[in-house]
Short mmCIF file of C-alpha atoms in Angstrom, two decimals:
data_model
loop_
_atom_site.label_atom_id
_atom_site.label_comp_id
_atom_site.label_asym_id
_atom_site.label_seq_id
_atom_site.Cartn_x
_atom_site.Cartn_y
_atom_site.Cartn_z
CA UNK A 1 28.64 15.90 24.88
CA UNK A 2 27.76 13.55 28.14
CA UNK A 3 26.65 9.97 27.18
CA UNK A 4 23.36 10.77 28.29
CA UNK A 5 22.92 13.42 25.60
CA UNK A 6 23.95 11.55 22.81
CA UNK A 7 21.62 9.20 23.82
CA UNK A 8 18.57 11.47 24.04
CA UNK A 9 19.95 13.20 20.21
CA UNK A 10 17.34 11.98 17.49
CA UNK A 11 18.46 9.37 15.16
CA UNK A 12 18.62 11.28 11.86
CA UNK A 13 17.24 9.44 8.58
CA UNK A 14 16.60 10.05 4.99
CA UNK A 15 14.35 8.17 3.49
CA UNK A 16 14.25 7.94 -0.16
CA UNK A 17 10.83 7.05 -1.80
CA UNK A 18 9.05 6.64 -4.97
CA UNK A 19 5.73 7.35 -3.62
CA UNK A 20 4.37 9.81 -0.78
CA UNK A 21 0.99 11.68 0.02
CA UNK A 22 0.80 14.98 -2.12
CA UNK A 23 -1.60 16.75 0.51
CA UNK A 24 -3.23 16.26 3.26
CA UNK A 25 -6.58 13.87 1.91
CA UNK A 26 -4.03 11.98 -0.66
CA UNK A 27 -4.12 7.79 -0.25
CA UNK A 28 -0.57 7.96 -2.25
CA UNK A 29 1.05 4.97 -0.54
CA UNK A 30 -0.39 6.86 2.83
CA UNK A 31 0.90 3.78 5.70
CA UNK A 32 4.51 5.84 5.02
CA UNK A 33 2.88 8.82 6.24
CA UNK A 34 1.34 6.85 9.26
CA UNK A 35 5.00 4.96 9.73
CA UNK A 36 6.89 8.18 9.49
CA UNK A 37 4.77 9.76 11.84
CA UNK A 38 4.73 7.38 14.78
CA UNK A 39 8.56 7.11 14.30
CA UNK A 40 8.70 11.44 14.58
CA UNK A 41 6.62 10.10 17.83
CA UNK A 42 9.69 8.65 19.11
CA UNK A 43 11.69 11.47 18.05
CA UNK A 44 13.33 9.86 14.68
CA UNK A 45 14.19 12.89 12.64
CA UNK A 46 13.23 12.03 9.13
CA UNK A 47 13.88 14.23 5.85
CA UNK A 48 11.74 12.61 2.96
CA UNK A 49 12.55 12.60 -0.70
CA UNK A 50 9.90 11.72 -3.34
CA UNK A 51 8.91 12.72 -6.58
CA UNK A 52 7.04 15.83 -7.49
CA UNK A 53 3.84 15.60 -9.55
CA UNK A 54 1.57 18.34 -10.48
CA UNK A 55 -0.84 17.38 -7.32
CA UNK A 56 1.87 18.14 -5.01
CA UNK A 57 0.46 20.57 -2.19
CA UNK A 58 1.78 22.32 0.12
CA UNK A 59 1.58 21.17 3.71
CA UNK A 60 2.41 21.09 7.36
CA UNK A 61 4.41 18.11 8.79
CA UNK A 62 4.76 17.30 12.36
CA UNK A 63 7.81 17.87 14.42
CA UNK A 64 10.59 15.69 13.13
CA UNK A 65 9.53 15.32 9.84
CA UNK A 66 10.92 17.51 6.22
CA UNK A 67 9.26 16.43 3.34
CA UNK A 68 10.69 17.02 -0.19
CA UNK A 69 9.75 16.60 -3.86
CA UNK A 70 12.14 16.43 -6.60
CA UNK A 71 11.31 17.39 -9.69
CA UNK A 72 12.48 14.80 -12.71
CA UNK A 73 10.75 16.03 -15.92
CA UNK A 74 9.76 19.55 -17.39
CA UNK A 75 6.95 21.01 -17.65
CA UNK A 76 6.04 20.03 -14.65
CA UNK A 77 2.75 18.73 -15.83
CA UNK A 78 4.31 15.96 -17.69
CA UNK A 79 5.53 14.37 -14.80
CA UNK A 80 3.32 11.30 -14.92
CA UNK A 81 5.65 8.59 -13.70
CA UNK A 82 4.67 8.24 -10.10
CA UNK A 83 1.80 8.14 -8.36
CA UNK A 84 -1.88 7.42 -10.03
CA UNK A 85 -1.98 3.77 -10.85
CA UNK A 86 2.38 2.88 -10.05
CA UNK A 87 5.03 3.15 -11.79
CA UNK A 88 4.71 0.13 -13.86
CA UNK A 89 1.11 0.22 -14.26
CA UNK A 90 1.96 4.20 -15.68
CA UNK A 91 5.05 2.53 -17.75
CA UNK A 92 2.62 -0.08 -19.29
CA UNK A 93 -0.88 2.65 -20.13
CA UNK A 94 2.18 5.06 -21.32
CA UNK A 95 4.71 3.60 -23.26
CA UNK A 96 7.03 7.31 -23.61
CA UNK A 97 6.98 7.82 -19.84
CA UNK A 98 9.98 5.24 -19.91
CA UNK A 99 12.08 8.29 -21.65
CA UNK A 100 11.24 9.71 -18.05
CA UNK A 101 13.12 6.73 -15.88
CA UNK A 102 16.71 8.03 -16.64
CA UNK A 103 15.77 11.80 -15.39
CA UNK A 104 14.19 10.10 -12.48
CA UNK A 105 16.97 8.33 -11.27
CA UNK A 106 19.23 11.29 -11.31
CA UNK A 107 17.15 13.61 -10.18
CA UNK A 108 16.79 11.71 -7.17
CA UNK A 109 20.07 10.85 -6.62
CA UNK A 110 21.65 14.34 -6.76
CA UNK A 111 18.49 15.90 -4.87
CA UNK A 112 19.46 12.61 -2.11
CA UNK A 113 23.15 13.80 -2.15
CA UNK A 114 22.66 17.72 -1.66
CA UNK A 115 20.54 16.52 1.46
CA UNK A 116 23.24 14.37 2.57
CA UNK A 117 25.63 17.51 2.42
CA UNK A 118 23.44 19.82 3.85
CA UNK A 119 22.12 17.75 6.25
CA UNK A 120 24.24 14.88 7.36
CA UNK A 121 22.07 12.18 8.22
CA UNK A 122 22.86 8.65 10.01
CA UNK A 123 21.57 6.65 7.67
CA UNK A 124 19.53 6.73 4.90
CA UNK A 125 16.19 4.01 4.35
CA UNK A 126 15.02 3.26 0.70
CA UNK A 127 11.46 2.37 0.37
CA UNK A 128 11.40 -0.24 -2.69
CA UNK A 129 14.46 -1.93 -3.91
CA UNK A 130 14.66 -0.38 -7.25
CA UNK A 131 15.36 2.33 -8.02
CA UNK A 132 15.45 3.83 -4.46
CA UNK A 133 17.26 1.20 -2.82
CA UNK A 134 20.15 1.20 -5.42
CA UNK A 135 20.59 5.13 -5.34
CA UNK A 136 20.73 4.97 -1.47
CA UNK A 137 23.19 2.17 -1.60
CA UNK A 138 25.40 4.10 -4.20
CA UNK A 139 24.81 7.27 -1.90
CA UNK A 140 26.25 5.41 1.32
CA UNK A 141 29.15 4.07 -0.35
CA UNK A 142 29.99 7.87 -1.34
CA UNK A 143 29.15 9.27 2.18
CA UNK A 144 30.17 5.97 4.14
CA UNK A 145 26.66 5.70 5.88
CA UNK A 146 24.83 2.49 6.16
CA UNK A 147 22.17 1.95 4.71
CA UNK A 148 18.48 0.06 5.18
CA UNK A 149 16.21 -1.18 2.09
CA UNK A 150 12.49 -2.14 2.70
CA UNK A 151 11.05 -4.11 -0.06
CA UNK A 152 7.43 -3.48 -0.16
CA UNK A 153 6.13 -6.25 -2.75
CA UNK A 154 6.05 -4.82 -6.34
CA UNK A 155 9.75 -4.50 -6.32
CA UNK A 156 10.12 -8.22 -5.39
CA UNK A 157 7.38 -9.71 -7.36
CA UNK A 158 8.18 -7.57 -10.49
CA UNK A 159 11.38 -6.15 -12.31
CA UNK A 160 12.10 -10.27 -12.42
CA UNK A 161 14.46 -9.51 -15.61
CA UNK A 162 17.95 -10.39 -15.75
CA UNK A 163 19.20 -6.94 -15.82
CA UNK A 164 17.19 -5.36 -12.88
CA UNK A 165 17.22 -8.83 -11.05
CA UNK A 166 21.23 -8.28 -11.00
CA UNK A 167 20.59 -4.85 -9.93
CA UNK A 168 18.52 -5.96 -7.08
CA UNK A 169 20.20 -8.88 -6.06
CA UNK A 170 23.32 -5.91 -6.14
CA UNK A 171 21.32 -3.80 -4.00
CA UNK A 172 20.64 -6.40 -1.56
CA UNK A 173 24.15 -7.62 -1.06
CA UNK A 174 25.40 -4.06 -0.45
CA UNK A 175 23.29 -2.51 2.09
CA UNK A 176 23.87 -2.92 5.63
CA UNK A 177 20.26 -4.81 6.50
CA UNK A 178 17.21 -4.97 4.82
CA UNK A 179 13.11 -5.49 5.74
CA UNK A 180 10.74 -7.04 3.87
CA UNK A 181 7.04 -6.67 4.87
CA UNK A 182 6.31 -10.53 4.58
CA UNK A 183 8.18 -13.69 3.81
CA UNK A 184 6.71 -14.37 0.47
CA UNK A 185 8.06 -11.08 -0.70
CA UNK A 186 11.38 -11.82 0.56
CA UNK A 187 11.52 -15.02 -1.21
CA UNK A 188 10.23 -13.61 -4.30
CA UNK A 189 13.30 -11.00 -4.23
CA UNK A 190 15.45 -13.81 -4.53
CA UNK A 191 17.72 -16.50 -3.38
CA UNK A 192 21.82 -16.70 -1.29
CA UNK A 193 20.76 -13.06 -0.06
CA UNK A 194 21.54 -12.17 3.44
CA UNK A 195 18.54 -12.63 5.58
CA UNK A 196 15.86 -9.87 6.12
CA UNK A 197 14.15 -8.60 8.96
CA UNK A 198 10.49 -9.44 8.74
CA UNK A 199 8.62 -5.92 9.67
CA UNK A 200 5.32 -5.66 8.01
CA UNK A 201 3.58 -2.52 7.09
CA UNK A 202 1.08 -1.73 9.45
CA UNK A 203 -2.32 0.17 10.39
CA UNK A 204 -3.47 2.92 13.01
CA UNK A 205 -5.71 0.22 15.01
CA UNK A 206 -7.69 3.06 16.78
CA UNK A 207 -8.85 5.16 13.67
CA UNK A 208 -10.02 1.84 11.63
CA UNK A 209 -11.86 0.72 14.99
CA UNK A 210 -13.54 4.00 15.32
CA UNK A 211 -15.38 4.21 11.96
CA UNK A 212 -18.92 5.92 12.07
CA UNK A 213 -21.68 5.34 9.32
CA UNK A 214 -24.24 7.64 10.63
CA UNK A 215 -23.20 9.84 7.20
CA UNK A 216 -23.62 6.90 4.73
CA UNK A 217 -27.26 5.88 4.83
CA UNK A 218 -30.43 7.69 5.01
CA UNK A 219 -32.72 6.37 8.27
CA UNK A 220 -35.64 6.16 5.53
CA UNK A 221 -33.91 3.61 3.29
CA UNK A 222 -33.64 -0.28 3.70
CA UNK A 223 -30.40 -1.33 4.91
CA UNK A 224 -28.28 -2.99 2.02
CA UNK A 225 -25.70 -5.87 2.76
CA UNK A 226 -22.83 -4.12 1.79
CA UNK A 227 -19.55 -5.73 -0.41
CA UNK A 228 -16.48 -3.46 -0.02
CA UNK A 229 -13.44 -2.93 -2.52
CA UNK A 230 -10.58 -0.54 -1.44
CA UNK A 231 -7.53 -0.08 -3.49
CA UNK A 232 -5.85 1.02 -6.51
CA UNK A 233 -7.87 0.15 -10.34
CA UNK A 234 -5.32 -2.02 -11.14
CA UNK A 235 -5.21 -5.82 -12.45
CA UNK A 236 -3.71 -7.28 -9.60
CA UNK A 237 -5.73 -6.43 -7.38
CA UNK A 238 -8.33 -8.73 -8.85
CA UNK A 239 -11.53 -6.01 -9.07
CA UNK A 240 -12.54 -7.82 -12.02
CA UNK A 241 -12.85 -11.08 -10.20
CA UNK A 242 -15.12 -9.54 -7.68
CA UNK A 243 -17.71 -8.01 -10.56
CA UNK A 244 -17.63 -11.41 -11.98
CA UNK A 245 -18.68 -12.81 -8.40
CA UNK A 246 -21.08 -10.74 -7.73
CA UNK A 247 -22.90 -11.61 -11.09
CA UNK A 248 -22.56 -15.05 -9.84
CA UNK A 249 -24.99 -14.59 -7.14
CA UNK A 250 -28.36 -15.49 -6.91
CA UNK A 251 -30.99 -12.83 -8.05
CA UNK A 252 -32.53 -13.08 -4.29
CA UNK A 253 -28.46 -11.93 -2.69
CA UNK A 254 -27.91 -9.78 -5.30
CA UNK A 255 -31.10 -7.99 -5.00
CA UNK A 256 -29.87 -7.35 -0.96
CA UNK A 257 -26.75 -6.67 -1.45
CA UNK A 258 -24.59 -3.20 -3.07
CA UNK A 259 -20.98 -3.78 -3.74
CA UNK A 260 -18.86 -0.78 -2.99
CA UNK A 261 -15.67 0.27 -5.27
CA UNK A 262 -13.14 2.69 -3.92
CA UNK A 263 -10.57 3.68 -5.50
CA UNK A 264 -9.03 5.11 -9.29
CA UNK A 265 -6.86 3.45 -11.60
CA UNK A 266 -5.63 2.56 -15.21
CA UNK A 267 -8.85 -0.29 -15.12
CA UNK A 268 -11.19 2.33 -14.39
CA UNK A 269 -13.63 2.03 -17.55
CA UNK A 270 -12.88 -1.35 -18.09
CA UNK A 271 -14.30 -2.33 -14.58
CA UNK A 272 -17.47 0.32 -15.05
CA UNK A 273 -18.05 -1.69 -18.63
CA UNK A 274 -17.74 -4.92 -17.30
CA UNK A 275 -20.62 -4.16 -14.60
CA UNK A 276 -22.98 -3.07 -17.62
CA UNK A 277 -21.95 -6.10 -19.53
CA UNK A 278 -22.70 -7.95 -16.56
CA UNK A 279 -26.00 -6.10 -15.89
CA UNK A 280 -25.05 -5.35 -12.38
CA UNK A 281 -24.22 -1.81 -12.58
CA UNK A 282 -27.51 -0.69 -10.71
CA UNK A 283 -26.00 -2.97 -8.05
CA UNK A 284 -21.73 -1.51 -7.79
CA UNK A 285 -21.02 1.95 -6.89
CA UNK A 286 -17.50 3.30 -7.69
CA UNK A 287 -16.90 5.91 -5.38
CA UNK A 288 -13.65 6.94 -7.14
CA UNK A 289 -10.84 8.24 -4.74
CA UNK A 290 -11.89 9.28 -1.10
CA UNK A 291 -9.78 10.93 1.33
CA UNK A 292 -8.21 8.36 3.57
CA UNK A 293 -9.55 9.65 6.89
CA UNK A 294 -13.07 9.00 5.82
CA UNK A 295 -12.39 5.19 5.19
CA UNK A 296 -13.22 3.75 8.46
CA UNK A 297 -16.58 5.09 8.17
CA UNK A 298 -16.92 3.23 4.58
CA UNK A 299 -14.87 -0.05 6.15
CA UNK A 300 -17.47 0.55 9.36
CA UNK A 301 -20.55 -0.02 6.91
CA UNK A 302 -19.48 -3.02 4.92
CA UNK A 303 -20.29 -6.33 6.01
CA UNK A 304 -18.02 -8.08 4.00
CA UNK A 305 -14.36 -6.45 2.97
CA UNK A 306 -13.01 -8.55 -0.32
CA UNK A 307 -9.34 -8.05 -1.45
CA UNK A 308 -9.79 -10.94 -4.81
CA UNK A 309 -5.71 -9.95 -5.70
CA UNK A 310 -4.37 -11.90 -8.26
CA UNK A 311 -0.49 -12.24 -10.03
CA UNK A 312 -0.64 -10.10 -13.30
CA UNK A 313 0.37 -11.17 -16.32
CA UNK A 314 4.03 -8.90 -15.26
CA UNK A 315 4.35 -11.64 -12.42
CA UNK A 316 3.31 -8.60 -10.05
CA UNK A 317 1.03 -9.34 -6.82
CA UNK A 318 0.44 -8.36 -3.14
CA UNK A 319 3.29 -8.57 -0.87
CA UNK A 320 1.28 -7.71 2.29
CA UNK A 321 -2.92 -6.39 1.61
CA UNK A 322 -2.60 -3.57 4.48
CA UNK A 323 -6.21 -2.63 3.14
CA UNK A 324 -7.20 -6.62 4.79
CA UNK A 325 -5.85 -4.83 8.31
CA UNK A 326 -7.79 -2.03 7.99
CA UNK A 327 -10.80 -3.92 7.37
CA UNK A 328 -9.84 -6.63 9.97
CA UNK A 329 -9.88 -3.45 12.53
CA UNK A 330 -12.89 -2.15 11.59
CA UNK A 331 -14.47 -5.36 12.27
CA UNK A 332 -15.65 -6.33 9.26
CA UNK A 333 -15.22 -9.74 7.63
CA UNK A 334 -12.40 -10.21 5.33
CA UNK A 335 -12.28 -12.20 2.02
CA UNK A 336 -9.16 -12.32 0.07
CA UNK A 337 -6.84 -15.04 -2.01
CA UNK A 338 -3.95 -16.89 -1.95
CA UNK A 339 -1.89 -14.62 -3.12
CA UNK A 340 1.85 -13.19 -2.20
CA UNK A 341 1.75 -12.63 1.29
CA UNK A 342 -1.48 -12.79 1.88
CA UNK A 343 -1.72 -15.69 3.62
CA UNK A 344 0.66 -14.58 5.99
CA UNK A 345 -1.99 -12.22 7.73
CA UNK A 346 -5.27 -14.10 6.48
CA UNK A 347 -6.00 -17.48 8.13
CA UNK A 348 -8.45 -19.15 6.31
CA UNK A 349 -11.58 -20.08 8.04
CA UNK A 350 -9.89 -18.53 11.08
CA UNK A 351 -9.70 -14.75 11.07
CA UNK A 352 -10.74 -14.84 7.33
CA UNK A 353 -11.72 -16.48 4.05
CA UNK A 354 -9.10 -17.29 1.45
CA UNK A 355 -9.77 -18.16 -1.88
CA UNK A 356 -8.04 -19.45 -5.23
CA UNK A 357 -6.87 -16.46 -7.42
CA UNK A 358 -8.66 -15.77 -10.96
CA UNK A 359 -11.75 -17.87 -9.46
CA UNK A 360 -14.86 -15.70 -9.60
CA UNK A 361 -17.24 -18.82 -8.57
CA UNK A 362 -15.13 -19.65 -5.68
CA UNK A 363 -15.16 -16.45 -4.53
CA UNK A 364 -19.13 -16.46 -5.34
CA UNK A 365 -19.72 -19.37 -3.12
CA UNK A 366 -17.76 -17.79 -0.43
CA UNK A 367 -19.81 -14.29 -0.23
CA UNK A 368 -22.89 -16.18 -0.64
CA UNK A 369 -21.81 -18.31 2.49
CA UNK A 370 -20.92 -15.41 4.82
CA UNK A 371 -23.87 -13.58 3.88
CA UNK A 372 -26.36 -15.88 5.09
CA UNK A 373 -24.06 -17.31 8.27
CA UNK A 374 -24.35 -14.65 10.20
CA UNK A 375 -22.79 -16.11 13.33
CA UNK A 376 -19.85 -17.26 11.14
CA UNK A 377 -19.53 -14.11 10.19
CA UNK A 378 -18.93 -12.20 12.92
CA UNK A 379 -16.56 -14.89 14.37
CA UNK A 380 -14.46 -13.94 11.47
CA UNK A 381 -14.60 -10.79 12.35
CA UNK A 382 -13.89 -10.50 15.84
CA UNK A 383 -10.54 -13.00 15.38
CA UNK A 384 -9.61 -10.54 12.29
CA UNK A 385 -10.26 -7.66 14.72
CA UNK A 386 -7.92 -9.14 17.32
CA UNK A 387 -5.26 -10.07 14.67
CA UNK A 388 -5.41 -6.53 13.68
CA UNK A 389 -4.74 -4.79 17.17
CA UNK A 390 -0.45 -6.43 17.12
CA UNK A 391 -0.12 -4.26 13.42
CA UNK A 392 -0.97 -1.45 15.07
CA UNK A 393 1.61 1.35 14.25
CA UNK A 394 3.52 1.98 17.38
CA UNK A 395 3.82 -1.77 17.37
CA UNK A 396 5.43 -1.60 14.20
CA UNK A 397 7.24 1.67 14.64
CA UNK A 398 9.31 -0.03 17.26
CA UNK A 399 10.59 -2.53 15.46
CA UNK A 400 12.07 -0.23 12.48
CA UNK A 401 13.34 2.61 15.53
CA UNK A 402 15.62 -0.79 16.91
CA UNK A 403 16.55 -1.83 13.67
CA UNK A 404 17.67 2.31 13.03
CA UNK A 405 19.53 2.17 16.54
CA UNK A 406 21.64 -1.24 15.41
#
């Protein structure tokens, strides 16, 4: 084979993941789909291993990409571990799923190591220290591959026992590099580790700054000012805190405003009780789960995007808040807190509002703020718009096809 050849031959890569879209519409931890795609782009071959789960469909990948579920539990209705809410938000509404976590493991590992026989990739990337990260690890010590861990923010924040800390700390030590999407989740994974490569997760710029909301009001109805949530049901992203805001309001703002929930999740009912409770629920629409290619059009019509994540009471919080890009790119005016990483993409007062965790009258004072500065408003967000365009995908994709090439 000429040097040139080699050259041109597609890196080969297994990535091993706990999460993955199930079909086509599914927001399942969706910016790997949008990663894995733009690297197939630059003609990475990637084979993808992630759990099954009964919602699992069938479906078409582009060129360079060969997805694959693994089963861990039967029936295969029962397995509940992934997906919906997380793992650890499933582990803590279902006790028993834990009886799950050794099957998972092993599953993946000998579904990772047929692959690896079969189909003799370079090197294999773990999404999420733990578990993924330690199987792949283990599996390039067998095969003698190297080996690249991305922690993502969950695995850093959380698992903070002595046991798993080892484990990770283990993990970390033992691979050949590793990526974290911001510094704050690097430093939360822990200290004397080698040094990570900062890549953050990022956005397709063009679809979030093409959103169209012809389909979402009627011309014979007054225009509402518009409050948007996106994101999992879950406590830390802080959906409470919002509600609580939004009761906050005057009786004049919240008679012109809607607030906008989309997404599902464990805190589901709780959040649709707390809005009666609050006597708001005329006023907050859950949409439930949406397909992800109709979210610029919702992000389009907001005026104000608010991401109120707090830590939960597991130590778990945002590592990144890729739904803040999405809105930034859509041009809509981002609120969020100091949080994780947060305020590693959010500059307060600059391309964005920040506010203190768990603080529903600081958040309050904030919305009530950019609603009536309407100038201030959209200074916010045509900086957030520009901060958005250097996460754009192929930006991104770059940086994790060099790191595969070293």
């Amino acid at each position: 084979m000429s040097a040139q050849s080699a050259k041109d031959k597609p890196i080969k890569v297994l990535w091993l993941t706990s999460s993955y879209p199930r079909s086509k519409d599914d927001s399942a931890s969706v910016f790997l789909r949008y990663l894995a795609e733009a690297l197939a782009n630059k003609k990475v071959s990637l084979h993808i291993l992630s759990p099954d789960h009964p919602e699992v469909q069938a479906a078409t990948q582009p060129d360079g990409i060969v997805c694959r579920y693994f089963r861990y539990f039967w029936p295969r209705k029962l397995q509940m571990l992934a997906y919906g809410s997380g793992i650890l938000p499933n582990l803590r509404a279902t006790p028993w799923l834990l009886f799950q976590v050794p099957f998972f493991i092993l599953s993946m590992f000998v579904a990772a190591a047929w692959i690896m026989v079969v189909q003799r990739p370079s090197l294999i990337h773990a999404h999420w220290i733990f578990p993924q990260g330690t199987v792949a690890v283990l599996l390039g010590k067998l095969f003698r591959i190297p080996v690249l861990v991305t922690a993502h923010g969950g695995d850093a924040f959380a698992l903070r026992g002595s046991f798993l800390g080892a484990i990770k700390r283990w993990t970390i030590k033992h691979c050949a590099a590793w990526t974290s999407n911001t510094n704050a989740t690097a430093d939360a994974v822990g200290p004397d580790l080698p040094k990570p490569h900062i890549i953050p997760m990022g956005i397709d710029y063009r679809k979030f700054a093409s959103g169209n909301t012809k389909n979402l009001f009627r011309s014979n109805e007054p225009r509402k000012f518009i409050l948007l949530f996106v994101g999992r049901l879950v406590e830390k992203k802080g959906t409470a805190s919002l509600l609580l805001a939004f009761a906050k309001l005057s009786e004049e703002l919240r008679n012109r405003g809607e607030c906008w929930i989309i997404g599902d999740g464990a805190e589901r009912d709780r959040l649709e009780l707390l809005a009666k409770e609050l006597q708001i629920a005329d006023k907050v629409i859950f949409h439930g789960k949406l397909p992800n290619s109709s979210l610029p059009d919702y992000y389009a019509a907001a005026d104000l995007f608010i991401a109120p994540s707090i830590t939960d009471y597991k130590g778990d919080t945002e590592g990144q808040g890729v739904i803040l890009l999405e809105g930034m790119a859509s041009g809509t005016a981002v609120i969020s807190t100091f949080t994780g990483g947060i305020s590693e993409i959010i500059e307060h007062k600059k391309n964005g509002y920040l506010v203190e965790p768990n603080n529903p009258q600081q958040l309050a004072d904030s919305i009530a703020e950019l609603i009536l500065d309407e100038r201030l408003r959209q200074r916010l967000a045509e900086t957030g718009r520009l901060a958005a365009q250097t996460y754009d995908w192929q930006l991104i994709s770059e940086k994790f096809e060099n790191l595969y090439g070293q």
